[in-house]
CSV table of C-alpha atoms in Angstrom, one decimal:
chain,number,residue,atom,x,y,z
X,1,UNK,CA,2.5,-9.6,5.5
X,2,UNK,CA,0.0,-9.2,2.3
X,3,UNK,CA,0.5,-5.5,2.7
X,4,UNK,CA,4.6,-5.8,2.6
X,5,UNK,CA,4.2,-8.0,-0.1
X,6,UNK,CA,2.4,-5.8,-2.3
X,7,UNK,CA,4.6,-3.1,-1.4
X,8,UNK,CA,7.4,-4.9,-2.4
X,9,UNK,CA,6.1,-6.3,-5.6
X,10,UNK,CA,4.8,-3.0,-6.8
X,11,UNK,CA,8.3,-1.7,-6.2
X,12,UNK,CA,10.7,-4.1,-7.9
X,13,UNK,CA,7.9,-3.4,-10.7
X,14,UNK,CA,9.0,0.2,-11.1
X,15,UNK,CA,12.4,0.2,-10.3
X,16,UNK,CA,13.0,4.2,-10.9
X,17,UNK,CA,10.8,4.5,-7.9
X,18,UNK,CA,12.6,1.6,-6.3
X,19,UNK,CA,15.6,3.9,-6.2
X,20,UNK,CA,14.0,6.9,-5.0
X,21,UNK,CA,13.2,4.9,-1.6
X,22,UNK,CA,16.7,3.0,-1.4
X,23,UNK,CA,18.5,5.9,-1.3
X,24,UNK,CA,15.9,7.5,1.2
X,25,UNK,CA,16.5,4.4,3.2
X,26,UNK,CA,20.3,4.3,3.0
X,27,UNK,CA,20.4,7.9,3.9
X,28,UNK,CA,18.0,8.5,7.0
X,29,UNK,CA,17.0,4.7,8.1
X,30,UNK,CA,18.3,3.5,11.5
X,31,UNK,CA,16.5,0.8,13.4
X,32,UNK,CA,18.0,2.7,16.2
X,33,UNK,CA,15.3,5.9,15.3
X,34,UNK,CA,12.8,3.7,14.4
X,35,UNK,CA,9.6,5.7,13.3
X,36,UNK,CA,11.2,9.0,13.3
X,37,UNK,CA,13.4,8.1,10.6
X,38,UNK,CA,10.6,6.6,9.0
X,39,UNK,CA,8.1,10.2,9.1
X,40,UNK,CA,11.0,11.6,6.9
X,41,UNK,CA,10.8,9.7,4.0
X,42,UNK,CA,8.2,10.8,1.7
X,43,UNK,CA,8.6,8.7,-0.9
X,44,UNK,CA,8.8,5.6,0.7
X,45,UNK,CA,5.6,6.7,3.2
X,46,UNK,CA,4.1,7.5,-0.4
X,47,UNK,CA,4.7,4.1,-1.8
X,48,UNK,CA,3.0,2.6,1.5
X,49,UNK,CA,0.4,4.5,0.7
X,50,UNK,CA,-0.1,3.5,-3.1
X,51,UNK,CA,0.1,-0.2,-1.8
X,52,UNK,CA,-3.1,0.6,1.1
X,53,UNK,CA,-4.7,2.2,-2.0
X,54,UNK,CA,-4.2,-0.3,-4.5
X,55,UNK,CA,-4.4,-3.3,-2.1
X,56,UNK,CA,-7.3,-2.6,0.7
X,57,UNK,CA,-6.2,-4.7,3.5
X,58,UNK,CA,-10.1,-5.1,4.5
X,59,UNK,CA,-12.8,-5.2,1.5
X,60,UNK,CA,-15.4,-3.9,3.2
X,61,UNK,CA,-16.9,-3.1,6.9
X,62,UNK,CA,-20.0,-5.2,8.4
X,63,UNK,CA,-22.4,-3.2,10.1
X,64,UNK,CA,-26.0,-3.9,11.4
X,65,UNK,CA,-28.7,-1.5,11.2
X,66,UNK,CA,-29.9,0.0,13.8
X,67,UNK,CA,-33.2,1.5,11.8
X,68,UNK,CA,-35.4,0.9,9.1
X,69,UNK,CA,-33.1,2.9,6.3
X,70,UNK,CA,-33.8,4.2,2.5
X,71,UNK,CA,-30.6,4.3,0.7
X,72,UNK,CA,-30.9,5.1,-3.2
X,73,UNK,CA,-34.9,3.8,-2.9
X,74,UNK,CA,-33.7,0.8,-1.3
X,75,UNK,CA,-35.6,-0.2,1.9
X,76,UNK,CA,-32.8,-1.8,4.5
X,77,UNK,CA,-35.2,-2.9,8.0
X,78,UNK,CA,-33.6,-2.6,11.1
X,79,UNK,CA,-31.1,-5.3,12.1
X,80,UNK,CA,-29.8,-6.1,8.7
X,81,UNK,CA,-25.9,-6.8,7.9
X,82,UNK,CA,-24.7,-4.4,5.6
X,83,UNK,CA,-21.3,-3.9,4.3
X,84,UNK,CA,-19.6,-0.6,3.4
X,85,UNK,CA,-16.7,-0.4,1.1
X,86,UNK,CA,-15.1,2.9,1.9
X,87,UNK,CA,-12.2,1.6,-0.7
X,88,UNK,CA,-14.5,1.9,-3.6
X,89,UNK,CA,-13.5,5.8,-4.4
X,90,UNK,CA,-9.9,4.5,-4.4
X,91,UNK,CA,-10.2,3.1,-8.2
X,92,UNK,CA,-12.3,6.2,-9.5
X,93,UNK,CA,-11.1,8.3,-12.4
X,94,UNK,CA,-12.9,11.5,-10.7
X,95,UNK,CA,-10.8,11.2,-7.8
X,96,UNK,CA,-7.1,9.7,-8.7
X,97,UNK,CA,-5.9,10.0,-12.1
X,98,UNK,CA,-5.6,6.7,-14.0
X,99,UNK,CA,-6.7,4.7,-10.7
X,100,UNK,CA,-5.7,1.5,-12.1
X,101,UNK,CA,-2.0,2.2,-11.9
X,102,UNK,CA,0.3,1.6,-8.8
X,103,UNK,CA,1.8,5.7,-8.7
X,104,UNK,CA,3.0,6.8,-5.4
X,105,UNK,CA,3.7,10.0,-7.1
X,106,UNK,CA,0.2,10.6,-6.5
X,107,UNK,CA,0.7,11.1,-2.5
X,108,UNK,CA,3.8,13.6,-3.1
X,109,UNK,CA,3.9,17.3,-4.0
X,110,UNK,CA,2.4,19.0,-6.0
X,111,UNK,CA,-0.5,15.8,-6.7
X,112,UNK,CA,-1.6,14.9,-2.8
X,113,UNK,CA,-4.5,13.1,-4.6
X,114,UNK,CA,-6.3,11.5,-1.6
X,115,UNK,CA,-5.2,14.4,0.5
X,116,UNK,CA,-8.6,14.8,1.2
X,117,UNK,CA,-9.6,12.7,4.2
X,118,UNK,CA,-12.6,11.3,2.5
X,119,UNK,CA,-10.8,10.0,-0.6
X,120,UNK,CA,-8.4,7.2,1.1
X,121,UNK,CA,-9.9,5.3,3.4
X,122,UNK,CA,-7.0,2.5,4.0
X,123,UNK,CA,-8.3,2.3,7.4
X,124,UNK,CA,-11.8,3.3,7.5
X,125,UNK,CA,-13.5,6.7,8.2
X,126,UNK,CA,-14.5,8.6,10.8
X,127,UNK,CA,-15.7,7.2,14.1
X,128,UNK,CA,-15.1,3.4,12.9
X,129,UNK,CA,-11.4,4.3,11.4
X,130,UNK,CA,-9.1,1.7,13.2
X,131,UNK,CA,-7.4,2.9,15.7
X,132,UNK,CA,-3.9,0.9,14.9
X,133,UNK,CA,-3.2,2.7,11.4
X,134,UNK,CA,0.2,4.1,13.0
X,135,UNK,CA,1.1,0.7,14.3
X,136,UNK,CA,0.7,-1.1,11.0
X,137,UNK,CA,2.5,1.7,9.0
X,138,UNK,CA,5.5,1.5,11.8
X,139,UNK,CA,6.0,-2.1,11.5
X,140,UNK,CA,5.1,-2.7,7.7
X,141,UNK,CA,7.9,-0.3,6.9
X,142,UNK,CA,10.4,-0.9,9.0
X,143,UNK,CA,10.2,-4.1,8.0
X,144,UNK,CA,10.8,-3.1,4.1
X,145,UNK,CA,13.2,-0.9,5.0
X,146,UNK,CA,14.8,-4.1,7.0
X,147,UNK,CA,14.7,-6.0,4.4
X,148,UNK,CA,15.5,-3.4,1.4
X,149,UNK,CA,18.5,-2.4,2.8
X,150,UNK,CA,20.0,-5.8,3.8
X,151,UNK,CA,19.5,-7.3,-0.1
X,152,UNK,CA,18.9,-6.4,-3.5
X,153,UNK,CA,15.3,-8.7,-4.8
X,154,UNK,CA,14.5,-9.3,-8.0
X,155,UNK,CA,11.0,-10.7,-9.4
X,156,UNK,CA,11.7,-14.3,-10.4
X,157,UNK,CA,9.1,-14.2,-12.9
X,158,UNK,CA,9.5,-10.4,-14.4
X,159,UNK,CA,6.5,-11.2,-16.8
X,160,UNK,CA,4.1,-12.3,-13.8
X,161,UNK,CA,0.7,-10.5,-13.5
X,162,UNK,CA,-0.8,-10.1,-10.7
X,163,UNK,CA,-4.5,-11.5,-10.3
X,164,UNK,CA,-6.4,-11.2,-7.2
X,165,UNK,CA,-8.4,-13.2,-5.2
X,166,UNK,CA,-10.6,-13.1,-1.8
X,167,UNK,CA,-9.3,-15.9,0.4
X,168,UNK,CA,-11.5,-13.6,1.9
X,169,UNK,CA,-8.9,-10.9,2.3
X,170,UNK,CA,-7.3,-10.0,-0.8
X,171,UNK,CA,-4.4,-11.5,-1.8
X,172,UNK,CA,-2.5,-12.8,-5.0
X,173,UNK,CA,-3.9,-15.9,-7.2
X,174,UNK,CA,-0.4,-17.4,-7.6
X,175,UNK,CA,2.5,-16.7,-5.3
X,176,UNK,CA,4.7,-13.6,-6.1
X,177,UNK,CA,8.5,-15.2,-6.1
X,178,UNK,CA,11.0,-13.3,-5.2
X,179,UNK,CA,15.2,-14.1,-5.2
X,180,UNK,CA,17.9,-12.5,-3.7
X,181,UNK,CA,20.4,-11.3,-6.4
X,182,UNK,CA,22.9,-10.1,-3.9
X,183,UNK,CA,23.2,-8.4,-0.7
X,184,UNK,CA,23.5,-4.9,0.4
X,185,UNK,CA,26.0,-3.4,2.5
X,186,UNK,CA,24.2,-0.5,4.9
X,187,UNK,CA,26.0,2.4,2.6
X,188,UNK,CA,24.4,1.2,-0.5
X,189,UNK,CA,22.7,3.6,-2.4
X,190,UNK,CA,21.6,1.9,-5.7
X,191,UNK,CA,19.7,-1.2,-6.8
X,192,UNK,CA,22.1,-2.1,-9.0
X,193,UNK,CA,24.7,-2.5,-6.6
């Protein structure tokens, strides 16, 4: 929920965008194809993957040591929690240009930063990556595109800033509100409709 939240926020924030993925949706989205619709949308699969950049469903990963471990001339003994953030690259200038700023762009041709496996981590790495990232991306978008296509939102507070906070997931300080300016009909290609 979080994680469609965020997408959804982030997207009536940048309604150009907004667009792109509309008419994406009112061209190729059936409920009736399900996730093979969904593989050809780039830009909303991009925006999904701005929001898992931005918004790290899990902070950080606990793990117990299983030796005594130097790390940066740090002594960690054997059987010590310690947490690893895989999400931290995801907010570096070296790796994403202007990190701070939700850009979707940045996960379409020609850009494909965080093309490189290492650099987004939404759902771990390697060995201890979970193993239900396609199940989250299939229901977390066909549930925006459920919901996109039936109704036109609006922020109800267009000046609202998000703050965070660790509740201990991340999630928003105050509530994002949202209304309903009017519905959709199915052929619908344009927020302003």
């Amino acid at each position: 929920g979080r994680l469609i939240g965020f997408m959804i926020f982030e997207l009536l924030r940048n309604r150009r965008y907004l667009e792109r993925v509309l008419a994406e949706i009112d061209e190729r989205w059936t409920p009736a194809e399900g996730a093979d619709a969904l593989r050809e949308m780039p830009c909303l699969r991009a925006a999904y993957s701005e929001t898992l950049r931005m918004y790290p469903l899990i902070p950080a990963y606990p793990y117990t040591t299983q030796a005594d471990v130097m790390i940066g001339g740090h002594a960690i003994p054997r059987g010590q929690l310690v947490l690893f953030a895989p999400h931290v690259a995801h907010f570096c200038d070296e790796h994403y240009e202007n990190p701070m700023t939700f850009d979707p762009g940045r996960f379409l041709p020609p850009r494909h930063e965080g093309a490189e496996a290492k650099l987004f981590a939404a759902f771990g790495t390697g060995a201890h990556a979970c193993s239900a990232k396609g199940l989250v991306e299939t229901i977390a978008l066909t549930i925006v595109c459920a919901l996109l296509r039936r109704a036109r939102f609006a922020l109800a507070r267009p000046s609202y800033r998000m703050q965070l906070r660790m509740t201990p997931l991340i999630a928003p300080r105050e509530a994002i509100e949202l209304r309903v300016e009017a519905k959709r009909s199915a052929a619908a290609s344009s927020v302003g409709r």
